[in-house]
Each structure stands twice: as C-alpha cells, then as structure tokens.
Short mmCIF file of C-alpha atoms in Angstrom, two decimals:
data_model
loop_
_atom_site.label_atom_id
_atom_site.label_comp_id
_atom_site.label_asym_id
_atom_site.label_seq_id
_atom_site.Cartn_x
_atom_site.Cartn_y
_atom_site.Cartn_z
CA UNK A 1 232.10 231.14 50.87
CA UNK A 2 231.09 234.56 51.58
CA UNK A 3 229.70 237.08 48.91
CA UNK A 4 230.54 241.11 47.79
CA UNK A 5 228.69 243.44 46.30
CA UNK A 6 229.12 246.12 43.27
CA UNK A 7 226.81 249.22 42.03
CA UNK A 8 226.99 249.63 38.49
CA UNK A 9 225.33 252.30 36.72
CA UNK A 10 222.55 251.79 34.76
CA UNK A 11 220.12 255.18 34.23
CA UNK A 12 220.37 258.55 35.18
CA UNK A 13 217.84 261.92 35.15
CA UNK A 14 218.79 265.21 35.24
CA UNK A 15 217.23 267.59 37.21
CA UNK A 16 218.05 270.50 39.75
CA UNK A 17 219.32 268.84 43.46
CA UNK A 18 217.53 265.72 44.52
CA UNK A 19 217.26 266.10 48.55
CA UNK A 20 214.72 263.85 48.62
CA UNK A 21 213.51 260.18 47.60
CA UNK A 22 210.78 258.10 48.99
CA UNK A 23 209.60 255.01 47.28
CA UNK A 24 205.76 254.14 47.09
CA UNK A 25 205.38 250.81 49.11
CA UNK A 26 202.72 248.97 46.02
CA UNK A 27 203.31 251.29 42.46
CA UNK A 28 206.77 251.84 40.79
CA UNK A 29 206.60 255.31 42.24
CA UNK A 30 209.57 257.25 43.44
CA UNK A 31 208.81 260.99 44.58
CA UNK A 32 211.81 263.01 43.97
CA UNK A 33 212.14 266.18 46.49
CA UNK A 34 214.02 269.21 44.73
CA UNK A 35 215.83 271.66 45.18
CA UNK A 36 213.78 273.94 43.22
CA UNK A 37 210.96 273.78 45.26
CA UNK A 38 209.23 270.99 42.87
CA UNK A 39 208.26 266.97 43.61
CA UNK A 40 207.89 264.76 40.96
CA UNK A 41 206.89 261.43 41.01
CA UNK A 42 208.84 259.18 38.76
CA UNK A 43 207.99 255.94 37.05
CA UNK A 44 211.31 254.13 37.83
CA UNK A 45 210.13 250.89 35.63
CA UNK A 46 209.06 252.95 32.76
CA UNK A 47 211.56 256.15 33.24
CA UNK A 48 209.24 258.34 33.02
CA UNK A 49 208.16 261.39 35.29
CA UNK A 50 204.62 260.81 35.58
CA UNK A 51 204.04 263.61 37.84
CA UNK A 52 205.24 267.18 38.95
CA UNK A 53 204.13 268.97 41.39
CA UNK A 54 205.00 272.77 41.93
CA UNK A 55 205.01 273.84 45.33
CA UNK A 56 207.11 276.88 46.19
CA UNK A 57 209.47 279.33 45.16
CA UNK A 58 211.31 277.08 48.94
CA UNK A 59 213.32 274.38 48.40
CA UNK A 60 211.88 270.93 49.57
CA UNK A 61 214.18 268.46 51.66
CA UNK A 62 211.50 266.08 52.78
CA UNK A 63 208.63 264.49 50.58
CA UNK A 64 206.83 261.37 51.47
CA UNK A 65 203.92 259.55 50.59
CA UNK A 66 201.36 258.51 52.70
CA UNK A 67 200.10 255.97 50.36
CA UNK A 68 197.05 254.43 52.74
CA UNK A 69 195.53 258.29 52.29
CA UNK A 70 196.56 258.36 48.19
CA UNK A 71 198.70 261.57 49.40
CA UNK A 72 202.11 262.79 49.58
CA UNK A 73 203.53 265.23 52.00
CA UNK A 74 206.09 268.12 51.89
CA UNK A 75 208.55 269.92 53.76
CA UNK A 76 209.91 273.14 52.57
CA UNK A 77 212.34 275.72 53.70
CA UNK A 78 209.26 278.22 54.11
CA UNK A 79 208.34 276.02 56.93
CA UNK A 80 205.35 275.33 55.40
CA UNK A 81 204.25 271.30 55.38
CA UNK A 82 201.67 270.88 52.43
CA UNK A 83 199.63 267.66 50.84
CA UNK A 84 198.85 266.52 47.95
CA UNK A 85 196.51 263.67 46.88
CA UNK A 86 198.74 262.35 44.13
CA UNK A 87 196.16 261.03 41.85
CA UNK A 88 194.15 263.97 41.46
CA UNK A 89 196.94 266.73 42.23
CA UNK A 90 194.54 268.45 44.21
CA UNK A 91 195.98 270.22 47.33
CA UNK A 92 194.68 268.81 50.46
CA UNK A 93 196.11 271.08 53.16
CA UNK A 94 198.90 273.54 53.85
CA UNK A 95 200.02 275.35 56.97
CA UNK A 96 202.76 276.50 58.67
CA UNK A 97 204.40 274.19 60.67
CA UNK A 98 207.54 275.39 61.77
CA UNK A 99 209.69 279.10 62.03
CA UNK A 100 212.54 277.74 60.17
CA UNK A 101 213.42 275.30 57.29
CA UNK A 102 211.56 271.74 57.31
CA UNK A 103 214.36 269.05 57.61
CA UNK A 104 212.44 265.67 57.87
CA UNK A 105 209.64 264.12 57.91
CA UNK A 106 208.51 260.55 58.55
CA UNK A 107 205.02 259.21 58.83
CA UNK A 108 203.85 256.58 61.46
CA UNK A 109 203.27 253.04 60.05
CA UNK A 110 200.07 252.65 61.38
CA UNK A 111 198.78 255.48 63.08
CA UNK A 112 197.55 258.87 61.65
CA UNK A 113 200.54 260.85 62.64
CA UNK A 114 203.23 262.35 61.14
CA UNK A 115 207.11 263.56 62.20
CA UNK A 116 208.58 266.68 60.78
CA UNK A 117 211.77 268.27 62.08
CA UNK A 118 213.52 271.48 61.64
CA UNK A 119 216.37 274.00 62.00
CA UNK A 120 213.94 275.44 64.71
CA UNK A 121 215.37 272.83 66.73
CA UNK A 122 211.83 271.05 67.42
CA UNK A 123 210.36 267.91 66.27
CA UNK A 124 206.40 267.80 65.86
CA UNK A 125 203.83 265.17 66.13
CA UNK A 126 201.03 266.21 63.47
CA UNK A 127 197.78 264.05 63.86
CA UNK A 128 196.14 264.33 60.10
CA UNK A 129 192.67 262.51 61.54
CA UNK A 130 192.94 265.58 64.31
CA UNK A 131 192.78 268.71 61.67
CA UNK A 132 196.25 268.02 61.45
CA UNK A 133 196.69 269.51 64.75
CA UNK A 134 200.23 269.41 66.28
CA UNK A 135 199.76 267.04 69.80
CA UNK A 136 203.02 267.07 70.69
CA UNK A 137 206.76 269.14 70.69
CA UNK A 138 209.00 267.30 71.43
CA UNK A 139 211.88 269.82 72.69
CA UNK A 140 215.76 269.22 73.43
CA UNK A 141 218.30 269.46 70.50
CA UNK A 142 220.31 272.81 70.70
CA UNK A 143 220.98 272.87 66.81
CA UNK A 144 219.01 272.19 63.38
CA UNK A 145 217.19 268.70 63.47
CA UNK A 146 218.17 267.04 60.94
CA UNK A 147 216.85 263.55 60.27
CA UNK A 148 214.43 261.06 61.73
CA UNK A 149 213.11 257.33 62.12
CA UNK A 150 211.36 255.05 63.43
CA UNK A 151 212.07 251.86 65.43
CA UNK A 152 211.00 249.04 62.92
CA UNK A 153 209.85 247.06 66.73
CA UNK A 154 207.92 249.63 68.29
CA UNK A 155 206.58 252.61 66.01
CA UNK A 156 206.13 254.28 69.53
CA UNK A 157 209.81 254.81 69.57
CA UNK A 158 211.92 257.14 66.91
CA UNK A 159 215.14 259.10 67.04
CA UNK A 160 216.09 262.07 66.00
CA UNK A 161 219.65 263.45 65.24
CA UNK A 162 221.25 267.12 64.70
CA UNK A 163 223.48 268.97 64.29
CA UNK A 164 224.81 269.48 68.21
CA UNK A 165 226.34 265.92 67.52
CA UNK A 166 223.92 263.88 69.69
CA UNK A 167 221.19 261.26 68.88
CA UNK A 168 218.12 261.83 70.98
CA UNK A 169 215.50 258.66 71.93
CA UNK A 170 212.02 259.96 72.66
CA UNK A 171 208.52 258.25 73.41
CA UNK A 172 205.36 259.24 71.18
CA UNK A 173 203.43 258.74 74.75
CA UNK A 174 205.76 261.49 75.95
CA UNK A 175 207.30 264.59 75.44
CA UNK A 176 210.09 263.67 77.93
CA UNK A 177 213.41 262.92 76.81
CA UNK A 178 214.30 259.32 77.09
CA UNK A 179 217.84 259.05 76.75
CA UNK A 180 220.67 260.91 74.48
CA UNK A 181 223.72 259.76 72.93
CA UNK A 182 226.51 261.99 71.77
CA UNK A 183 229.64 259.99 69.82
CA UNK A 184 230.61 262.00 67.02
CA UNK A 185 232.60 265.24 66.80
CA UNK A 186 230.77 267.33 64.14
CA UNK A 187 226.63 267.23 63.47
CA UNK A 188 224.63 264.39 62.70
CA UNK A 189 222.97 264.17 59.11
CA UNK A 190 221.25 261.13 59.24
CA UNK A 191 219.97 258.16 60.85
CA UNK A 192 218.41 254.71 60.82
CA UNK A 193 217.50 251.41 62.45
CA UNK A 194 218.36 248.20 61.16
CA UNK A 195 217.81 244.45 61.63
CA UNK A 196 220.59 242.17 61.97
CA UNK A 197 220.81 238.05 63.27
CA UNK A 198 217.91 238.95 65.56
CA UNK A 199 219.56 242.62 67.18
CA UNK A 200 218.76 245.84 66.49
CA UNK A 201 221.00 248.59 65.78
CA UNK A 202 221.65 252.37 65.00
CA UNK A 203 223.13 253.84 62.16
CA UNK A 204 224.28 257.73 62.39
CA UNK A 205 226.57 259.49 59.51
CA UNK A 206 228.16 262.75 60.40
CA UNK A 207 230.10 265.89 59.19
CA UNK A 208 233.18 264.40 60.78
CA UNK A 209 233.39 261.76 57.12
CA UNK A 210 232.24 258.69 59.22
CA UNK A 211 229.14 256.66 59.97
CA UNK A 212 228.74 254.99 63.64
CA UNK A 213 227.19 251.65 64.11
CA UNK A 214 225.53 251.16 68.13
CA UNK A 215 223.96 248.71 69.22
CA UNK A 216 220.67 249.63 70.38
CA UNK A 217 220.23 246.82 73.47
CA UNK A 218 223.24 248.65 75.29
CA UNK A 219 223.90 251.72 73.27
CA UNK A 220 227.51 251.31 72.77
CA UNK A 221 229.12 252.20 69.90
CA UNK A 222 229.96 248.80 68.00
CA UNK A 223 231.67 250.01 64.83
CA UNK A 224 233.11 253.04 62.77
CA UNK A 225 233.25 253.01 59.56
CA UNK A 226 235.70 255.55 58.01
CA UNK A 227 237.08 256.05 54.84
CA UNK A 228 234.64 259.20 53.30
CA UNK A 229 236.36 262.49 52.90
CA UNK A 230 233.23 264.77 53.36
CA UNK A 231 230.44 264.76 54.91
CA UNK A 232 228.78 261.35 55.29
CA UNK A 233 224.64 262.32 54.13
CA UNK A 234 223.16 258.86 54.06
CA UNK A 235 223.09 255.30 53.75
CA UNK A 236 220.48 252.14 53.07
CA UNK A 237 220.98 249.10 54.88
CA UNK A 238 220.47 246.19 51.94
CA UNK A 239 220.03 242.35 52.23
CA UNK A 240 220.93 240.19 49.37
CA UNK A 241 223.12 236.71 49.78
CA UNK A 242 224.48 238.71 52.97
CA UNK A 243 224.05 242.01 54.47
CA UNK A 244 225.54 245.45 53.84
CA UNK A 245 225.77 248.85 54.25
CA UNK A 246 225.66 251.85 51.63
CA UNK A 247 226.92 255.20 52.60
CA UNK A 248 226.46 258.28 50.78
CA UNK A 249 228.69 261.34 51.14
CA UNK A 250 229.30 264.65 49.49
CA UNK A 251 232.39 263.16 48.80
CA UNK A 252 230.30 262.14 45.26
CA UNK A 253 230.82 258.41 46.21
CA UNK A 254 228.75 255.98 48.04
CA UNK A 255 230.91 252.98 49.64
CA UNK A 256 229.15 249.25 50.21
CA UNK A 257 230.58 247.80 53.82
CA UNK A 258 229.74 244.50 54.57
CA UNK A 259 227.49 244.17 57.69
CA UNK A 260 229.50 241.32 59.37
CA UNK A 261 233.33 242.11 59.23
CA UNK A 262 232.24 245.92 58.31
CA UNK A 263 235.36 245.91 55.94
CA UNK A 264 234.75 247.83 53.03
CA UNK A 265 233.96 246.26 49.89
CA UNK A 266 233.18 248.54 47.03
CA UNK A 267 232.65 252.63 46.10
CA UNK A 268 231.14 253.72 43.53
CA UNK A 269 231.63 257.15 42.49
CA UNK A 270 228.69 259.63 41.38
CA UNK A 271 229.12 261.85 38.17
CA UNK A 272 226.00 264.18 39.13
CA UNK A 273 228.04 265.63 42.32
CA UNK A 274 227.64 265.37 45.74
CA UNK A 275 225.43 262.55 46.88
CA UNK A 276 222.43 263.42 49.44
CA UNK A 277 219.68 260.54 49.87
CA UNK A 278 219.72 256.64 49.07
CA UNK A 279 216.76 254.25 48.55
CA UNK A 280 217.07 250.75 47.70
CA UNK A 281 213.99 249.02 45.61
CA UNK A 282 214.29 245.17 47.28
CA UNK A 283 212.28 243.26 44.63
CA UNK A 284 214.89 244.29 41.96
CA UNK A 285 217.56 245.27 43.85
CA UNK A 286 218.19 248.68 42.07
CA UNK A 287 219.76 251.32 44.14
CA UNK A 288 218.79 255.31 43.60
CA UNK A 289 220.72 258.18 44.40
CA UNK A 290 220.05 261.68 44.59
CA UNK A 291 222.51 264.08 44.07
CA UNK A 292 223.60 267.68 42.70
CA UNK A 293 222.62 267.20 39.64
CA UNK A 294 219.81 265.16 39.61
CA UNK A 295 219.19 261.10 40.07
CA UNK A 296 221.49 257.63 39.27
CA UNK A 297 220.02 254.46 39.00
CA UNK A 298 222.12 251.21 39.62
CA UNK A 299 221.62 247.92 39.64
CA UNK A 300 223.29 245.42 42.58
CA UNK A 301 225.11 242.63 42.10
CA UNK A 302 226.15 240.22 44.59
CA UNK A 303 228.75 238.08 44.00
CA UNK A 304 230.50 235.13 45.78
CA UNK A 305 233.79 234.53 46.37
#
C-alpha cells in the first residue's frame, strides 16, 4: 500500500498580494503580509480578520510573530523592520535596518535574535534583549537575499539563498562563511530544511521552474523536481500517512511530490494568480496559499492506494 495526496479548495479571501504568511504556534492566528504595505492577522477557524495593522505606504514581504514576546515583526521595502505587540497594537520599535528592500526574516527558536535579509545583499543578526542592536553582518551573496531558515538540529546554523544562484551556510558564532553551494542556473527564491527517516535535507526553488532536493550530510544534490513553468516561489514539506512535498510557483499552481519516489502526484491550480508563500496548519491539515489576489484555503486529503 502506499498513499497520495489531493488539495481541494475550501475558502478563499480577497485582498491585495499576500507575500507573506506565518502561523501563530498556540492561537488560530495567521498574519498575512501585503502588498499594500498592511498585516493582518486572520482568524483561520473563524474566517475572520481579527486584526490589521497599517504600516507603510512600502510593501511588506516578511511578517512574523514572535509569539513568546506577544509581538509580530515586519519587513518592508523602506528597509525599515518595525514591531508590534499584537494584542494591544501598540508599536514597540521601528528603525532602519537595511538600504534596500527587506526580503526575509526569521526569528531564532530560542534565543532573542532575529534574521532579516535584503536586496542590499546582507543578512543581519538583530538581538531584541540588546536595544535591538545589529551584532552581526553576515556578508557574501553578490545579489538580493532572498529567503532564510534555520536548521531544525542546531538553531546555530541557517542558510540563506539569492539571487546569484548559490545557497550560503553560515554560523551565528561567526561571521565567516562556512561553505556555499551553487546548483541552479537562475536565482534562488526560497529555501528550507526538512526531516526525513532520520536525514536531513535542503530544499531550494528557483527562477529556472525547478526545486532541488540535497542532502545536507554530503551536500549533493539528491533530486530535481521539474515540471513548473515559472518561477518556483515556495513549498511546505507535509507529513500525513507518508511524506510530501508542495511547491508553489507563479505558474498559479502548486504541485504535491511524494517525498520517497519524488514522482509527482497532484497540482492544484490557483484562481487568485500567481502563487508566492505556503503554510501548512498540521493539526487539521489545511494548506494556505498566498497569492496575487489574496489567500486560498484547502483542505488535504490523503488517500491510499
């Protein structure tokens, strides 16, 4: 027996471009990044926006909450980061962080830091229990910085990937370089660790339509997975009776590959446009998109064959 998996559509919200989507890790919360400069936090139980927060006449491609501090965080294309305690609304601190557009950010899982890259071609290590000073630049890429993330085993250790095509491995402890990767032949858009039967392993999409699977132990390329006809912007790695991948493209479709024979087994297709940022809510396995035209909720299914 093995098992597939299909997306089918269930909700959807309008709204301008949805670059962003973090989930909160305890409330229904999902905080929406747009492109018209606004976050909104959004009930996705009751379907309700609950929240909105108006930032900047700057479009915002990285929101997160940093739910230990009742906050969420923003990156803007003013280069501005700013936060936001999210019960009261009351705005906590804004500064400039970098000379160009805010691409990512991602916040430590323990400690009091927090990741932003940019098209300035830097990533910074912001230290919120510090004045938010910056501690560390981290220095390298030769094009826009586009996305990055943590390893799940070692929170010292994140990537980052751009648009000069490589994936960079660097050291909070250090500013040094630890090793770059380069397999693709356009930029990078995104990129994540996974989990799978006890390895670990890196997923990058790219502006050449595919997304590369490495394994992180050796750093050889293990899989490509083509079959996207733009831009591949994102994915979510999802566990349910077996494992999978979901990729998300501005073809408008995202396309379910199944983590052990990476053979393609479903694509769904979008009817809010392009799609730009996946998150995947575990405990009831819905799947959200964010696209051109605002958000699509689906539900899962796995199904055995």
């Amino acid at each position: 027996m093995g098992s597939t998996i299909e997306i089918k559509k269930t909700f959807e919200l309008r709204s301008e471009r949805v670059k962003s989507i973090d989930l909160h890790p305890n409330a229904p919360w999902v905080l929406l990044g747009l492109h018209s400069g606004n976050v909104c936090i959004w009930n996705h139980e009751s379907q309700v926006t609950e929240k909105t927060f108006e930032i900047a006449n700057s479009r915002v491609r990285s929101a997160k909450f940093i739910a230990r501090k009742e906050w969420i965080v923003i990156g803007a294309d003013d280069g501005f980061i700013r936060v936001y305690n999210y019960n009261t609304m009351e705005n906590i601190i804004e500064f400039k962080a970098h000379s160009d557009f805010i691409r990512s950010l991602i916040v430590h899982p323990s400690q009091s830091y927090l990741l932003s890259a940019s098209d300035d071609k830097l990533v910074k290590l912001w230290d919120w229990e510090n004045d938010w000073k910056c501690t560390k630049t981290f220095e390298g890429h030769e094009h826009y910085v586009m996305q990055l993330a943590f390893n799940p085993r070692d929170a010292n250790d994140f990537a980052s990937i751009s648009l000069d095509c490589t994936i960079k491995f660097w050291d909070l402890g250090s500013m040094d370089l630890r090793l770059s990767i380069n397999g693709h032949t356009e930029g990078l858009n995104s990129v994540e660790f996974f989990e799978d039967d006890g390895k670990l392993y890196i997923l990058a999409g790219s502006d050449d339509h595919t997304a590369k699977v490495w394994d992180y132990e050796s750093m050889t390329c293990v899989q490509t997975l083509e079959g996207h006809t733009h831009n591949v912007t994102s994915f979510q790695c999802v566990k349910l009776d077996a494992s999978f991948i979901i990729t998300g493209s501005e073809d408008q479709t995202v396309r379910v590959w199944n983590m052990k024979t990476y053979n393609l087994d479903h694509v769904f297709t979008s009817d809010l446009g392009r799609v730009w940022t996946i998150e995947f809510i575990e405990d009831s396995s819905k799947i959200i998109l964010g696209c051109d035209e605002g958000i699509l909720v689906g539900q899962v299914n796995s199904t055995g064959y």
